[in-house]
């Protein structure tokens, strides 16, 4: 099969290798000319300095990528998704399947990527939508280390056909799910909790505190998944708790590392300057803060993280705010 990957960063280029390993023809589109040259001329991953298959091609020409296949794998940061989809919609001449692999929620609107796609891509250009998500550091998938993901769609025939496209017998096993909302939301909220876990680590709060924040963070993932209309069981699967486990204490996670730097006292401006790649969790905290206000949701951990990051609340005040909440029994609801 032919697929076009939109965004050839850490994850997009890695999925390019996976798809070529699985016998597909792949073109990657990216705005970064250097990445395109690195892939086409050196056959090296733009971030990991590891070889890529010679047959994996890249382009700066969006039209070329759109004409190449009927399947568009969206691997750009959520913050550029709406504007990029607008450009794609204007350029499309035929219907496409959209497979989102980014993990975020739009800050101003609290919308999921599937909602943005449905809003922006006209009906005659939208053949179907799926999300591919789960615990996956690109650093490991590029080294062909064992990984399990979930592909979710409202269209189970599409999910099943894509399950076969992305799975292989040596390192990638993909499950299907009909809970598109739960899968999309879990991946975004776990990034927010990973930032908080990193903050606790940077502050040297100890492993007890980190375990507590991660566990109560799972409660917040469940609440958000259900608030959007997703299933509770999905929050406990690969795309929620599974992805949180891989992210929440890993130096491979940009979200965890960004949180750690915040805990160590760095400003977001400094962090963004040093980390050129996508940090979805910080934007997810902003989006979830908006959602909590809109829907009256109780997300105390995400709320204090919002106050620290966006309103300069001293971290000690944030910890006090969490500890002085009314004492209660341990429940998810
Ligand atoms: N890195 C991982 O391990 C991993 C794993 C699973 C999911 N994800 C998700 O995938 C998404 C991308 O993450 P990443 O790690 O690849 O980020 P990245 O910053 O490494 O790559 C993003 C790429 O998008 C490109 N880009 C930005 N704007 C563009 C535009 N308008 N048109 C075309 N290309 C554009 C950038 O040039 C860059 O190459 C995020 O939502 C992330 O949460 C990442």
Tab-separated table of C-alpha atoms and ligand atoms in Angstrom:
chain	number	residue	atom	x	y	z
A	1	UNK	CA	0.000	0.000	0.000
A	2	UNK	CA	1.052	3.654	-0.460
A	3	UNK	CA	0.990	6.129	2.441
A	4	UNK	CA	1.965	9.787	2.852
A	5	UNK	CA	3.289	10.904	6.216
A	6	UNK	CA	2.643	14.568	6.987
A	7	UNK	CA	5.424	15.620	9.375
A	8	UNK	CA	8.813	13.906	9.321
A	9	UNK	CA	10.019	14.598	12.856
A	10	UNK	CA	10.877	12.073	15.548
A	11	UNK	CA	7.639	10.103	15.209
A	12	UNK	CA	6.768	10.665	11.547
A	13	UNK	CA	10.150	9.511	10.230
A	14	UNK	CA	10.083	6.538	12.606
A	15	UNK	CA	6.658	5.478	11.349
A	16	UNK	CA	8.061	5.853	7.846
A	17	UNK	CA	10.611	3.150	8.628
A	18	UNK	CA	7.946	0.915	10.221
A	19	UNK	CA	5.691	1.215	7.186
A	20	UNK	CA	8.547	0.487	4.763
A	21	UNK	CA	9.568	-2.497	6.946
A	22	UNK	CA	5.991	-3.705	6.512
A	23	UNK	CA	6.265	-3.604	2.714
A	24	UNK	CA	4.583	-0.268	2.004
A	25	UNK	CA	5.627	2.630	-0.224
A	26	UNK	CA	5.990	5.811	1.791
A	27	UNK	CA	6.576	9.511	1.152
A	28	UNK	CA	7.170	11.909	4.042
A	29	UNK	CA	6.214	15.583	3.741
A	30	UNK	CA	7.884	18.138	6.030
A	31	UNK	CA	8.396	21.904	5.898
A	32	UNK	CA	11.937	21.494	7.219
A	33	UNK	CA	14.185	21.336	4.149
A	34	UNK	CA	17.104	19.997	6.150
A	35	UNK	CA	15.046	16.982	7.295
A	36	UNK	CA	14.006	16.259	3.716
A	37	UNK	CA	17.628	16.354	2.528
A	38	UNK	CA	18.785	14.185	5.437
A	39	UNK	CA	16.187	11.540	4.621
A	40	UNK	CA	16.644	11.624	0.822
A	41	UNK	CA	20.414	12.007	0.558
A	42	UNK	CA	21.893	10.521	3.737
A	43	UNK	CA	19.064	8.031	4.438
A	44	UNK	CA	19.386	8.913	8.107
A	45	UNK	CA	16.687	9.729	10.658
A	46	UNK	CA	16.590	13.530	11.163
A	47	UNK	CA	16.711	13.187	14.967
A	48	UNK	CA	18.282	9.880	15.904
A	49	UNK	CA	21.294	9.577	13.601
A	50	UNK	CA	20.244	6.042	12.693
A	51	UNK	CA	19.924	4.675	9.150
A	52	UNK	CA	16.561	4.758	7.409
A	53	UNK	CA	15.513	2.476	4.532
A	54	UNK	CA	16.858	3.724	1.173
A	55	UNK	CA	13.368	3.503	-0.311
A	56	UNK	CA	11.870	5.900	2.247
A	57	UNK	CA	11.483	9.241	0.438
A	58	UNK	CA	10.745	12.753	1.661
A	59	UNK	CA	9.495	15.948	0.033
A	60	UNK	CA	8.918	19.629	0.812
A	61	UNK	CA	6.132	19.654	-1.751
A	62	UNK	CA	2.755	19.114	-0.103
A	63	UNK	CA	1.020	18.626	-3.439
A	64	UNK	CA	3.435	15.781	-4.276
A	65	UNK	CA	2.737	14.089	-0.920
A	66	UNK	CA	-1.038	14.444	-1.380
A	67	UNK	CA	-0.927	13.048	-4.895
A	68	UNK	CA	1.226	10.092	-3.794
A	69	UNK	CA	-1.416	8.173	-1.808
A	70	UNK	CA	-4.943	8.043	-0.409
A	71	UNK	CA	-3.692	7.672	3.201
A	72	UNK	CA	-2.393	10.716	5.100
A	73	UNK	CA	-0.637	9.979	8.398
A	74	UNK	CA	-0.776	13.204	10.458
A	75	UNK	CA	2.442	13.431	12.515
A	76	UNK	CA	2.723	17.160	13.188
A	77	UNK	CA	2.265	18.947	16.532
A	78	UNK	CA	-1.387	19.593	17.417
A	79	UNK	CA	-0.749	23.352	17.502
A	80	UNK	CA	-0.239	23.454	13.703
A	81	UNK	CA	-2.927	20.873	12.901
A	82	UNK	CA	-5.825	23.224	12.076
A	83	UNK	CA	-3.855	25.542	9.803
A	84	UNK	CA	-2.143	22.632	8.056
A	85	UNK	CA	-5.466	20.837	7.534
A	86	UNK	CA	-6.899	24.028	6.017
A	87	UNK	CA	-4.008	24.076	3.550
A	88	UNK	CA	-4.463	20.366	2.838
A	89	UNK	CA	-8.211	20.765	2.286
A	90	UNK	CA	-7.670	23.542	-0.259
A	91	UNK	CA	-5.106	21.418	-2.094
A	92	UNK	CA	-7.054	18.123	-2.142
A	93	UNK	CA	-8.473	16.837	-5.399
A	94	UNK	CA	-9.780	13.480	-4.124
A	95	UNK	CA	-10.950	11.907	-0.853
A	96	UNK	CA	-8.299	10.732	1.631
A	97	UNK	CA	-8.137	8.605	4.763
A	98	UNK	CA	-6.655	10.558	7.683
A	99	UNK	CA	-4.653	8.656	10.315
A	100	UNK	CA	-3.735	10.886	13.230
A	101	UNK	CA	-0.696	9.905	15.303
A	102	UNK	CA	-0.239	13.197	17.160
A	103	UNK	CA	-1.286	13.382	20.803
A	104	UNK	CA	-2.839	16.630	21.782
A	105	UNK	CA	-5.911	18.769	22.341
A	106	UNK	CA	-6.342	22.183	20.743
A	107	UNK	CA	-5.744	24.757	23.519
A	108	UNK	CA	-8.336	27.427	22.646
A	109	UNK	CA	-11.161	25.084	21.718
A	110	UNK	CA	-10.340	21.908	23.762
A	111	UNK	CA	-11.088	19.999	20.526
A	112	UNK	CA	-9.700	16.587	19.601
A	113	UNK	CA	-7.878	16.134	16.297
A	114	UNK	CA	-10.793	14.108	14.882
A	115	UNK	CA	-13.086	17.054	15.595
A	116	UNK	CA	-10.684	19.456	13.881
A	117	UNK	CA	-10.479	17.134	10.850
A	118	UNK	CA	-14.273	16.904	10.640
A	119	UNK	CA	-14.571	20.684	10.856
A	120	UNK	CA	-11.865	21.539	8.347
A	121	UNK	CA	-11.853	18.750	5.748
A	122	UNK	CA	-14.881	18.915	3.500
A	123	UNK	CA	-17.059	15.799	3.322
A	124	UNK	CA	-16.067	15.013	-0.249
A	125	UNK	CA	-12.379	14.958	0.786
A	126	UNK	CA	-12.789	12.849	3.937
A	127	UNK	CA	-12.865	9.101	3.207
A	128	UNK	CA	-12.314	8.100	6.845
A	129	UNK	CA	-10.463	8.864	10.070
A	130	UNK	CA	-8.455	6.768	12.517
A	131	UNK	CA	-6.063	7.418	15.365
A	132	UNK	CA	-2.945	5.339	16.039
A	133	UNK	CA	-1.706	5.755	19.597
A	134	UNK	CA	-0.266	3.990	22.642
A	135	UNK	CA	3.011	3.635	24.570
A	136	UNK	CA	5.695	4.361	21.996
A	137	UNK	CA	8.967	6.211	22.315
A	138	UNK	CA	10.168	6.876	18.760
A	139	UNK	CA	13.702	6.244	20.115
A	140	UNK	CA	12.721	2.585	20.639
A	141	UNK	CA	10.505	1.985	17.608
A	142	UNK	CA	13.301	3.269	15.334
A	143	UNK	CA	15.505	0.534	16.897
A	144	UNK	CA	12.723	-1.958	16.173
A	145	UNK	CA	12.039	-2.649	19.839
A	146	UNK	CA	8.815	-4.435	20.759
A	147	UNK	CA	5.863	-2.017	20.838
A	148	UNK	CA	2.083	-2.393	21.184
A	149	UNK	CA	-0.255	0.277	19.830
A	150	UNK	CA	-3.998	0.743	19.305
A	151	UNK	CA	-5.726	1.918	16.158
A	152	UNK	CA	-9.168	3.380	16.766
A	153	UNK	CA	-11.863	4.455	14.369
A	154	UNK	CA	-15.628	4.774	14.164
A	155	UNK	CA	-15.210	2.647	11.047
A	156	UNK	CA	-14.042	-0.770	12.280
A	157	UNK	CA	-13.327	-2.021	8.762
A	158	UNK	CA	-10.846	0.835	8.375
A	159	UNK	CA	-9.330	0.127	11.822
A	160	UNK	CA	-8.901	-3.548	10.925
A	161	UNK	CA	-7.295	-2.873	7.580
A	162	UNK	CA	-4.874	-0.359	9.154
A	163	UNK	CA	-4.138	-2.814	11.974
A	164	UNK	CA	-2.623	-5.075	9.321
A	165	UNK	CA	-0.733	-2.240	7.656
A	166	UNK	CA	1.032	-1.144	10.854
A	167	UNK	CA	1.539	-4.571	12.520
A	168	UNK	CA	4.416	-6.947	11.840
A	169	UNK	CA	5.699	-10.214	13.262
A	170	UNK	CA	8.942	-8.867	14.662
A	171	UNK	CA	8.339	-5.718	16.725
A	172	UNK	CA	4.934	-4.089	16.221
A	173	UNK	CA	1.561	-5.436	17.361
A	174	UNK	CA	-1.490	-3.226	16.861
A	175	UNK	CA	-4.877	-3.686	18.535
A	176	UNK	CA	-8.135	-2.182	17.257
A	177	UNK	CA	-10.636	-0.127	19.225
A	178	UNK	CA	-14.002	1.403	18.413
A	179	UNK	CA	-13.524	4.010	21.150
A	180	UNK	CA	-12.018	6.778	19.051
A	181	UNK	CA	-12.688	9.430	21.703
A	182	UNK	CA	-11.186	7.456	24.580
A	183	UNK	CA	-8.032	6.690	22.583
A	184	UNK	CA	-7.554	10.277	21.422
A	185	UNK	CA	-8.127	11.800	24.833
A	186	UNK	CA	-6.015	9.337	26.855
A	187	UNK	CA	-2.932	10.099	24.749
A	188	UNK	CA	-3.309	13.828	25.300
A	189	UNK	CA	-4.049	13.797	29.037
A	190	UNK	CA	-1.218	11.420	29.892
A	191	UNK	CA	1.208	13.990	28.442
A	192	UNK	CA	-0.122	16.561	30.919
A	193	UNK	CA	0.375	14.125	33.814
A	194	UNK	CA	3.892	13.316	32.556
A	195	UNK	CA	4.749	17.037	32.789
A	196	UNK	CA	3.511	17.047	36.410
A	197	UNK	CA	5.480	13.901	37.221
A	198	UNK	CA	8.559	15.599	35.769
A	199	UNK	CA	7.900	18.686	37.892
A	200	UNK	CA	7.823	16.526	41.042
A	201	UNK	CA	11.097	14.909	39.967
A	202	UNK	CA	12.770	18.267	39.298
A	203	UNK	CA	11.667	19.434	42.726
A	204	UNK	CA	13.127	16.267	44.285
A	205	UNK	CA	9.786	15.570	45.948
A	206	UNK	CA	10.597	11.857	46.149
A	207	UNK	CA	9.201	8.673	44.662
A	208	UNK	CA	6.223	8.534	47.054
A	209	UNK	CA	4.997	11.882	45.780
A	210	UNK	CA	5.591	10.896	42.160
A	211	UNK	CA	3.656	7.630	42.563
A	212	UNK	CA	0.820	9.550	44.212
A	213	UNK	CA	0.679	12.149	41.437
A	214	UNK	CA	0.757	9.513	38.702
A	215	UNK	CA	-1.963	7.427	40.388
A	216	UNK	CA	-4.238	10.379	41.056
A	217	UNK	CA	-3.328	11.525	37.527
A	218	UNK	CA	-4.929	8.328	36.235
A	219	UNK	CA	-8.146	9.428	37.979
A	220	UNK	CA	-7.953	12.691	36.045
A	221	UNK	CA	-7.372	10.813	32.768
A	222	UNK	CA	-10.525	8.773	33.464
A	223	UNK	CA	-12.553	11.909	34.247
A	224	UNK	CA	-11.460	13.662	31.058
A	225	UNK	CA	-12.004	10.574	28.872
A	226	UNK	CA	-15.542	10.231	30.262
A	227	UNK	CA	-16.228	13.977	29.982
A	228	UNK	CA	-15.503	13.771	26.249
A	229	UNK	CA	-17.714	10.689	25.912
A	230	UNK	CA	-14.995	8.014	25.827
A	231	UNK	CA	-15.089	4.706	27.709
A	232	UNK	CA	-13.561	4.253	31.164
A	233	UNK	CA	-12.015	0.904	30.136
A	234	UNK	CA	-10.093	2.647	27.354
A	235	UNK	CA	-8.432	4.925	29.919
A	236	UNK	CA	-7.002	1.815	31.604
A	237	UNK	CA	-5.665	0.336	28.346
A	238	UNK	CA	-2.616	0.949	26.159
A	239	UNK	CA	-3.706	4.424	25.094
A	240	UNK	CA	-4.221	5.761	28.625
A	241	UNK	CA	-2.473	4.086	31.549
A	242	UNK	CA	-0.156	2.183	29.179
A	243	UNK	CA	1.046	5.398	27.593
A	244	UNK	CA	1.283	7.080	30.996
A	245	UNK	CA	3.555	4.286	32.278
A	246	UNK	CA	5.978	4.757	29.381
A	247	UNK	CA	5.972	8.548	29.693
A	248	UNK	CA	5.609	9.479	33.339
A	249	UNK	CA	9.123	8.778	34.543
A	250	UNK	CA	11.176	8.451	31.372
A	251	UNK	CA	14.046	10.653	30.287
A	252	UNK	CA	13.017	9.726	26.722
A	253	UNK	CA	9.818	11.708	27.223
A	254	UNK	CA	9.997	15.378	26.261
A	255	UNK	CA	6.958	16.013	28.463
A	256	UNK	CA	8.599	14.470	31.528
A	257	UNK	CA	11.861	16.296	30.784
A	258	UNK	CA	10.077	19.643	30.305
A	259	UNK	CA	8.278	19.149	33.643
A	260	UNK	CA	11.593	18.335	35.314
A	261	UNK	CA	13.101	21.570	33.999
A	262	UNK	CA	10.083	23.507	35.318
A	263	UNK	CA	10.618	21.813	38.688
A	264	UNK	CA	14.253	22.877	38.584
A	265	UNK	CA	13.108	26.478	38.153
A	266	UNK	CA	13.448	27.072	34.405
A	267	UNK	CA	10.907	29.264	32.610
A	268	UNK	CA	8.844	27.918	29.701
A	269	UNK	CA	10.607	30.429	27.420
A	270	UNK	CA	13.989	28.875	28.331
A	271	UNK	CA	12.630	25.347	27.899
A	272	UNK	CA	11.150	26.095	24.470
A	273	UNK	CA	14.446	27.681	23.426
A	274	UNK	CA	16.437	24.572	24.389
A	275	UNK	CA	13.936	21.937	23.214
A	276	UNK	CA	13.149	22.511	19.562
A	277	UNK	CA	10.839	19.493	19.311
A	278	UNK	CA	7.174	19.233	20.224
A	279	UNK	CA	6.163	19.314	23.907
A	280	UNK	CA	2.450	18.484	23.709
A	281	UNK	CA	1.869	18.097	27.476
A	282	UNK	CA	2.248	21.786	28.328
A	283	UNK	CA	-0.345	22.765	25.723
A	284	UNK	CA	-2.573	19.911	26.907
A	285	UNK	CA	-2.478	21.411	30.424
A	286	UNK	CA	-3.727	24.699	28.946
A	287	UNK	CA	-6.493	22.958	26.977
A	288	UNK	CA	-7.558	20.829	29.954
A	289	UNK	CA	-7.688	23.876	32.217
A	290	UNK	CA	-10.147	25.440	29.738
A	291	UNK	CA	-12.129	22.204	29.589
A	292	UNK	CA	-12.309	21.928	33.395
A	293	UNK	CA	-13.689	25.482	33.570
A	294	UNK	CA	-16.216	24.841	30.793
A	295	UNK	CA	-17.469	21.482	32.078
A	296	UNK	CA	-16.994	21.994	35.838
A	297	UNK	CA	-14.585	19.049	35.958
A	298	UNK	CA	-12.430	18.381	39.010
A	299	UNK	CA	-8.827	18.091	37.753
A	300	UNK	CA	-6.823	19.319	40.761
A	301	UNK	CA	-3.399	18.126	39.594
A	302	UNK	CA	-3.756	19.582	36.106
A	303	UNK	CA	-5.178	22.787	37.608
A	304	UNK	CA	-2.179	23.420	39.880
A	305	UNK	CA	0.180	22.620	37.011
A	306	UNK	CA	-1.666	25.271	34.970
A	307	UNK	CA	-1.261	27.864	37.744
A	308	UNK	CA	2.479	27.116	38.057
A	309	UNK	CA	3.218	27.139	34.320
A	310	UNK	CA	0.900	29.875	33.061
A	311	UNK	CA	0.277	32.072	36.126
A	312	UNK	CA	3.636	31.815	37.875
A	313	UNK	CA	2.231	30.319	41.076
A	314	UNK	CA	5.192	29.322	43.295
A	315	UNK	CA	5.469	25.530	43.257
A	316	UNK	CA	5.362	25.323	47.052
A	317	UNK	CA	1.994	27.144	46.993
A	318	UNK	CA	0.798	24.625	44.387
A	319	UNK	CA	1.752	21.699	46.629
A	320	UNK	CA	0.005	23.383	49.590
A	321	UNK	CA	-3.085	23.914	47.422
A	322	UNK	CA	-3.210	20.185	46.664
A	323	UNK	CA	-2.593	19.120	50.265
A	324	UNK	CA	-5.146	21.449	51.818
A	325	UNK	CA	-8.051	20.202	49.739
A	326	UNK	CA	-10.855	18.630	51.756
A	327	UNK	CA	-9.862	15.142	52.931
A	328	UNK	CA	-11.968	12.430	51.307
A	329	UNK	CA	-12.169	8.714	50.482
A	330	UNK	CA	-10.178	7.308	47.574
A	331	UNK	CA	-12.512	7.105	44.587
A	332	UNK	CA	-12.324	7.622	40.855
A	333	UNK	CA	-15.588	9.548	40.441
B	1	LIG	N1	8.251	11.307	19.510
B	1	LIG	C1	7.535	10.266	19.902
B	1	LIG	O1	8.073	9.289	20.461
B	1	LIG	C2	6.061	10.234	19.650
B	1	LIG	C3	5.399	9.011	19.795
B	1	LIG	C4	4.024	8.971	19.579
B	1	LIG	C5	3.339	10.135	19.239
B	1	LIG	N2	4.018	11.293	19.125
B	1	LIG	C6	3.237	12.492	18.771
B	1	LIG	O2	3.515	12.827	17.424
B	1	LIG	C7	3.412	14.252	17.238
B	1	LIG	C8	4.700	14.736	16.620
B	1	LIG	O3	5.720	14.447	17.554
B	1	LIG	P1	7.236	14.360	17.152
B	1	LIG	O4	7.923	13.795	18.323
B	1	LIG	O5	7.413	13.711	15.843
B	1	LIG	O6	7.564	15.927	17.041
B	1	LIG	P2	8.770	16.597	16.269
B	1	LIG	O7	8.814	17.983	16.788
B	1	LIG	O8	9.970	15.741	16.350
B	1	LIG	O9	8.286	16.590	14.745
B	1	LIG	C9	7.243	17.386	14.251
B	1	LIG	C10	7.513	17.595	12.773
B	1	LIG	O10	6.418	18.316	12.213
B	1	LIG	C11	6.977	19.200	11.241
B	1	LIG	N3	6.043	20.281	11.004
B	1	LIG	C12	5.678	21.275	11.835
B	1	LIG	N4	4.785	22.074	11.232
B	1	LIG	C13	4.592	21.560	9.999
B	1	LIG	C14	3.800	21.938	8.901
B	1	LIG	N5	3.001	23.012	8.953
B	1	LIG	N6	3.831	21.184	7.794
B	1	LIG	C15	4.634	20.093	7.730
B	1	LIG	N7	5.407	19.674	8.727
B	1	LIG	C16	5.395	20.405	9.848
B	1	LIG	C17	8.269	19.695	11.876
B	1	LIG	O11	9.153	20.236	10.915
B	1	LIG	C18	8.784	18.403	12.496
B	1	LIG	O12	9.605	17.684	11.617
B	1	LIG	C19	3.164	14.841	18.641
B	1	LIG	O13	1.789	15.096	18.782
B	1	LIG	C20	3.592	13.743	19.583
B	1	LIG	O14	2.870	13.767	20.812
B	1	LIG	C21	5.372	11.384	19.301
